[in-house]
mmCIF file of C-alpha atoms in Angstrom:
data_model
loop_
_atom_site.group_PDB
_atom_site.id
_atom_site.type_symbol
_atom_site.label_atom_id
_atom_site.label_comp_id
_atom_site.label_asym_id
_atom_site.label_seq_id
_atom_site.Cartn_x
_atom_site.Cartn_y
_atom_site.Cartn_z
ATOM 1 C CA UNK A 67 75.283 -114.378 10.298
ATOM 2 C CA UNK A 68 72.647 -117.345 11.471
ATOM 3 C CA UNK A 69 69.663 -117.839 10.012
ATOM 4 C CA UNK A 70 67.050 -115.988 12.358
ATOM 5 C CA UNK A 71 64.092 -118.573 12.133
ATOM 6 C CA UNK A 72 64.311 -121.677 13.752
ATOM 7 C CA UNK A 73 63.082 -124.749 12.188
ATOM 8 C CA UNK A 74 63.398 -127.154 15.540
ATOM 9 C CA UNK A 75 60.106 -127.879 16.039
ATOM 10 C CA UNK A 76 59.566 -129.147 12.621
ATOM 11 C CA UNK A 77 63.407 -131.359 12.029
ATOM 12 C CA UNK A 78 64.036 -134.547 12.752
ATOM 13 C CA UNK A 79 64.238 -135.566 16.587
ATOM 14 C CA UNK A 80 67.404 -137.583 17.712
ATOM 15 C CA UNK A 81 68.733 -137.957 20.958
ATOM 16 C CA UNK A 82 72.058 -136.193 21.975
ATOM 17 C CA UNK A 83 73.675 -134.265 24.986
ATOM 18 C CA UNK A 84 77.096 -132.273 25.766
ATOM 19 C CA UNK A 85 79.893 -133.362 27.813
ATOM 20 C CA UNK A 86 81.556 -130.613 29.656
ATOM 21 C CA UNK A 87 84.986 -130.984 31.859
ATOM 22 C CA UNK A 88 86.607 -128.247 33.764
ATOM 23 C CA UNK A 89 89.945 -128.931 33.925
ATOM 24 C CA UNK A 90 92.125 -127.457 36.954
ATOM 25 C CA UNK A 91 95.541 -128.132 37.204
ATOM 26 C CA UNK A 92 96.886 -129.250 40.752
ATOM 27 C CA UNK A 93 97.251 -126.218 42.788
ATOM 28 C CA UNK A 94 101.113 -125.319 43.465
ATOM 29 C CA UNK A 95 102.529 -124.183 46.497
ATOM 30 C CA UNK A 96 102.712 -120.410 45.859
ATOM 31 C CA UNK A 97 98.923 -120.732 43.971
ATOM 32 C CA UNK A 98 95.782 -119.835 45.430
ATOM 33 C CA UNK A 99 93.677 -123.001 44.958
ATOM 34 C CA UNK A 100 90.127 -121.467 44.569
ATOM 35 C CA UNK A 101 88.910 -121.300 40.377
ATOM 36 C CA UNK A 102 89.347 -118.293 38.271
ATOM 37 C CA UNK A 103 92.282 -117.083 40.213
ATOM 38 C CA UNK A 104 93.309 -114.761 37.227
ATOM 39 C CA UNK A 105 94.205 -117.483 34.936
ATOM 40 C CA UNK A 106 93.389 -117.199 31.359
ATOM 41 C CA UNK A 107 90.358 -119.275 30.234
ATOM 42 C CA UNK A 108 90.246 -121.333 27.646
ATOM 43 C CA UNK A 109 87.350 -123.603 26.543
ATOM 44 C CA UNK A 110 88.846 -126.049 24.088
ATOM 45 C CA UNK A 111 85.555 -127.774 21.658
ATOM 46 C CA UNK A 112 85.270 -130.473 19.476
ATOM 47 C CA UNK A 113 82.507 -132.810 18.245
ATOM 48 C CA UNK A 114 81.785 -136.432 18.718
ATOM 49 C CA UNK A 115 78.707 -136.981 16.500
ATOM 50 C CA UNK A 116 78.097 -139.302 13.708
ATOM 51 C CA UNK A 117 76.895 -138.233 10.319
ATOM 52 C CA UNK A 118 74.921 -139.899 7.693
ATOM 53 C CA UNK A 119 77.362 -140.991 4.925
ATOM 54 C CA UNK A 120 77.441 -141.798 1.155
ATOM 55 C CA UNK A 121 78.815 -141.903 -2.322
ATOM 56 C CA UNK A 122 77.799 -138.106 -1.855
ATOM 57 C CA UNK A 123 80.570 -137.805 0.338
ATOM 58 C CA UNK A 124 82.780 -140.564 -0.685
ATOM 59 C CA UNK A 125 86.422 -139.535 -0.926
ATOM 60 C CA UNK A 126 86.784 -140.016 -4.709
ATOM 61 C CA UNK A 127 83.981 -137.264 -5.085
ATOM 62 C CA UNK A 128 84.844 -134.893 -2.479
ATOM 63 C CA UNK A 129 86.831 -133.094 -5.470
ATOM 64 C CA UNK A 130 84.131 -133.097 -7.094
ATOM 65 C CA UNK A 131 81.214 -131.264 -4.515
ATOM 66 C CA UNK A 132 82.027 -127.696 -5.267
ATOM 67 C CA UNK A 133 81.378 -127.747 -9.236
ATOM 68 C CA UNK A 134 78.383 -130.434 -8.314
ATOM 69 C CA UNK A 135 76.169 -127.667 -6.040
ATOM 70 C CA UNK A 136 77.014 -124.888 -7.927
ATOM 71 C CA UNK A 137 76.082 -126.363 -11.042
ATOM 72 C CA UNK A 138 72.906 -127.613 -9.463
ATOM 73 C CA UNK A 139 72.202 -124.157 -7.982
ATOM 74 C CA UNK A 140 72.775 -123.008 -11.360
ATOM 75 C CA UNK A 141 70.050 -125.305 -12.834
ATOM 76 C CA UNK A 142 67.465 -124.678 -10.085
ATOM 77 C CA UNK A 143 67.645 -120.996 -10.853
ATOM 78 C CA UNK A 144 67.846 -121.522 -14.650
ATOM 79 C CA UNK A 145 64.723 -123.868 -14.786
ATOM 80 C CA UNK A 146 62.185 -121.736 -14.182
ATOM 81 C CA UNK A 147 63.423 -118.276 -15.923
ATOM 82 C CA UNK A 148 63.562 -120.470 -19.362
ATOM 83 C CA UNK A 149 60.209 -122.329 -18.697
ATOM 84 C CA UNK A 150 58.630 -119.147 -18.429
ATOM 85 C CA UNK A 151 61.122 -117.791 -21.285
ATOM 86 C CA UNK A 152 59.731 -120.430 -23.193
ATOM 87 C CA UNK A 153 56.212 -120.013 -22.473
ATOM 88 C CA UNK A 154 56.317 -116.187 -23.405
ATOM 89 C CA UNK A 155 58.816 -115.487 -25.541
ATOM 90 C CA UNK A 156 58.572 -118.759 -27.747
ATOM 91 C CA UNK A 157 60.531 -116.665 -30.888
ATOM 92 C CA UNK A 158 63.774 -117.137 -28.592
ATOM 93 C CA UNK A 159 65.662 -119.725 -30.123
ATOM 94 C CA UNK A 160 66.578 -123.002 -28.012
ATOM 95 C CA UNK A 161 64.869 -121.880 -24.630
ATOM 96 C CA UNK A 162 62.555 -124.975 -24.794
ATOM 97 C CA UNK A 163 65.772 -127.410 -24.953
ATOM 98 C CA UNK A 164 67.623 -125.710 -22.436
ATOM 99 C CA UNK A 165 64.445 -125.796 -20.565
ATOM 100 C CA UNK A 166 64.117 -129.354 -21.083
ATOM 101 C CA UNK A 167 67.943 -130.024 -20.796
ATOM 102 C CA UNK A 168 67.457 -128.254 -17.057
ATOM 103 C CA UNK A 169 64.622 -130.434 -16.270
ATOM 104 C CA UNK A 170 66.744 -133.650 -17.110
ATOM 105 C CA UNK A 171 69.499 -133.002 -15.352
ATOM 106 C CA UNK A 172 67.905 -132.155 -12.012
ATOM 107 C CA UNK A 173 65.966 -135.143 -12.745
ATOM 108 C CA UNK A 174 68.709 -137.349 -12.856
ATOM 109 C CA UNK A 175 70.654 -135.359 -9.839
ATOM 110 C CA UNK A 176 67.333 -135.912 -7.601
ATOM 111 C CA UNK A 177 67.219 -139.609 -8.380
ATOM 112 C CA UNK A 178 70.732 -139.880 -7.147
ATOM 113 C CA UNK A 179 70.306 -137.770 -4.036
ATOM 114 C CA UNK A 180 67.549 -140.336 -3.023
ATOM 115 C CA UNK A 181 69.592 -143.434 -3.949
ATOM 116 C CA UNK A 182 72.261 -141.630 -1.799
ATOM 117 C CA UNK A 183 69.777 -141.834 0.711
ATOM 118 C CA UNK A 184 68.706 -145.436 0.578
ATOM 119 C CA UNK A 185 72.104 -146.512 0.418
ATOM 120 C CA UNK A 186 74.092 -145.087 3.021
ATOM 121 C CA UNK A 187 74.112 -145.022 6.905
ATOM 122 C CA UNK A 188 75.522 -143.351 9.565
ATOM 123 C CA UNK A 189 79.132 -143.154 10.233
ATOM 124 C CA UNK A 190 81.716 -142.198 12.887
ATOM 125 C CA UNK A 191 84.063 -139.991 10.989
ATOM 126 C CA UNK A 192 87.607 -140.293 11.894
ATOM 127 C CA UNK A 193 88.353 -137.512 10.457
ATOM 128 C CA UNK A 194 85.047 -135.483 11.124
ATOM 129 C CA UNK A 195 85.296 -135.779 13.823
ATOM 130 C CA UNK A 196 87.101 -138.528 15.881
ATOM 131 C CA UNK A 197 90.542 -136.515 15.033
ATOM 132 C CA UNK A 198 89.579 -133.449 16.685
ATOM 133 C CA UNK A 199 87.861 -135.569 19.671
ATOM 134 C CA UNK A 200 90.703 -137.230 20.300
ATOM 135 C CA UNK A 201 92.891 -134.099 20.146
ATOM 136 C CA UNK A 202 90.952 -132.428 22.931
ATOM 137 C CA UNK A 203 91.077 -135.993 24.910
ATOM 138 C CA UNK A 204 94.773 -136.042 25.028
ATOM 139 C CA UNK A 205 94.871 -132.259 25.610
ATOM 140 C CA UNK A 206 92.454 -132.727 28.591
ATOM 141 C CA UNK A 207 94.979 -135.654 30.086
ATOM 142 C CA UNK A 208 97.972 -132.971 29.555
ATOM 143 C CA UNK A 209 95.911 -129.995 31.429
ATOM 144 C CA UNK A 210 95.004 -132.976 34.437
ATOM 145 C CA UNK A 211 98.703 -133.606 34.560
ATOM 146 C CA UNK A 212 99.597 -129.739 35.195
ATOM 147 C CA UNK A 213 100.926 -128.875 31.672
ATOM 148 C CA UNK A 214 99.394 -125.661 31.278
ATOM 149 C CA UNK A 215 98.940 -123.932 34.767
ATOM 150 C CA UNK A 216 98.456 -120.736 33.632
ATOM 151 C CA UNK A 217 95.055 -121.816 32.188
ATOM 152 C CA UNK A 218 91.536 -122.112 33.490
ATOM 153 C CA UNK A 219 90.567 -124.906 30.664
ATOM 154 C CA UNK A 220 87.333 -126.305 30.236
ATOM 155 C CA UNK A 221 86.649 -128.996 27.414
ATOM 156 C CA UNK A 222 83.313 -129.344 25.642
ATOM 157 C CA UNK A 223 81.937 -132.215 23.076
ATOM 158 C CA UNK A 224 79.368 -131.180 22.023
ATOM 159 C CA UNK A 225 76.617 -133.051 20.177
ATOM 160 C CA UNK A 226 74.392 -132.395 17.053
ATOM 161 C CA UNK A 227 76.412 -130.247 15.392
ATOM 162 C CA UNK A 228 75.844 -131.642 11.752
ATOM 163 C CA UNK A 229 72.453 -131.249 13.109
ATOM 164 C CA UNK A 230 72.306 -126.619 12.713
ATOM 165 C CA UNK A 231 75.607 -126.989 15.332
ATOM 166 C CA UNK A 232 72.707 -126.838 18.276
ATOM 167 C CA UNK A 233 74.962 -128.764 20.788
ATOM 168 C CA UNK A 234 77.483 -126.084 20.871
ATOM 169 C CA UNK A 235 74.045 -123.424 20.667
ATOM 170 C CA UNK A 236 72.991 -124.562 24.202
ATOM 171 C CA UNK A 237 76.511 -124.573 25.826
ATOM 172 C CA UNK A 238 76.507 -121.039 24.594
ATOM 173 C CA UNK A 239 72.737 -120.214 26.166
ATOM 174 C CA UNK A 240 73.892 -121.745 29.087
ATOM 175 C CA UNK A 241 77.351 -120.358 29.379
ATOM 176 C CA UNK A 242 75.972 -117.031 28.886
ATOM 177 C CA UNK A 243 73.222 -117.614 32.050
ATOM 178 C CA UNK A 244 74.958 -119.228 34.371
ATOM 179 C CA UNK A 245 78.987 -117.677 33.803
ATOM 180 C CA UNK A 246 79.755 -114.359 35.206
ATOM 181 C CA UNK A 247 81.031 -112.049 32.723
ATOM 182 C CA UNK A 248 84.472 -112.580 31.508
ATOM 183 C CA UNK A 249 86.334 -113.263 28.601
ATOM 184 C CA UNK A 250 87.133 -116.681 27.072
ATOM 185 C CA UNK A 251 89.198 -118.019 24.140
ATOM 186 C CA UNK A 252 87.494 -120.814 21.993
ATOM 187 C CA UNK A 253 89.465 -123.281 20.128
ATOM 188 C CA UNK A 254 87.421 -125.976 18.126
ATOM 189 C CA UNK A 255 89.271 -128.849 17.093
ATOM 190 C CA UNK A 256 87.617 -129.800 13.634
ATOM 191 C CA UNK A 257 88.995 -131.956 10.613
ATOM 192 C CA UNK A 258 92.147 -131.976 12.537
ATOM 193 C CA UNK A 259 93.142 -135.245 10.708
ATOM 194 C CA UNK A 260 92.553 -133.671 7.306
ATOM 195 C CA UNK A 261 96.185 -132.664 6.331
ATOM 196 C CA UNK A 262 97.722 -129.827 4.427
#
């Protein structure tokens, strides 16, 4: 389930856009040419954006993200329930150093997020997602050539998707105007690079 409210107006403001392709494979002999002539459709999706990387992200600490958030969610909860433990129940033993402990860590966890900041810059990912872009590319060229002719294909990049996935929000508001009703399968082509 999304998040109902929409913070738009008030994020950051770059400048990106869709590319869309409807691919229709040359017509054979015994085919009627005109679109939607009871083929399946298929809209194939990947992403071409760049994201802002850092040490945050850096492959020798990807193992390490999971037990990094949850024990900083952990903290964040834990901070104020002993402050106020310690304020109001001072007879509790040790809730003013694990209040303070708390407070140091986060401390030293926000410092880092903001050098993480400073420091890094905004990367094409070959993996997220130049693997899956290039996928759909060559899957695209395949369709042109005829390879799947039982398939109505269309082929979407979509943009901002790091970015609350809006690019691929649009496509859907517009799909939904503009399309008749029918059925469609999606296929996004994500991490595709990432192995087993």
């Amino acid at each position: 389930l999304a998040w109902p409210v929409n913070l738009n107006a008030v994020l950051p403001k770059f400048r990106s856009q869709n590319v869309v392709a409807r691919c229709d494979p040359p017509a054979a002999s015994d085919q009627p040419t005109e679109p939607n002539n009871g083929r399946n459709k298929v809209v194939v999706v990947a992403h071409y954006d760049t994201q802002y990387g850092s040490t945050l992200f850096a492959p020798w600490f990807r193992p390490f993200l999971p037990a990094f958030f949850t024990l900083t969610y952990v903290a964040l909860a834990l901070l104020p329930i002993a402050l106020a433990t310690a304020a109001f129940a001072p007879a509790i033993p040790f809730t003013a150093e694990v209040a303070w402990a708390v407070a140091v860590y986060l401390a030293l966890v926000l410092a880092w997020l903001v050098w993480n900041g400073v420091t890094g810059g905004y990367i094409n990912g070959a993996n997220d997602n130049g693997s899956g872009a290039a996928l759909a590319l060559a899957l695209a060229q395949k369709a042109a050539s005829g390879a799947f002719p039982q398939l109505d294909m269309v082929f979407l990049f979509t943009g901002s998707e790091e970015a609350g996935t809006r690019g691929m929000l649009r496509f859907m508001a517009d799909w939904r105007r503009r399309q008749p009703p029918e059925q469609a399968v999606f296929i996004n082509l994500d991490n595709m690079g990432a192995g087993l």
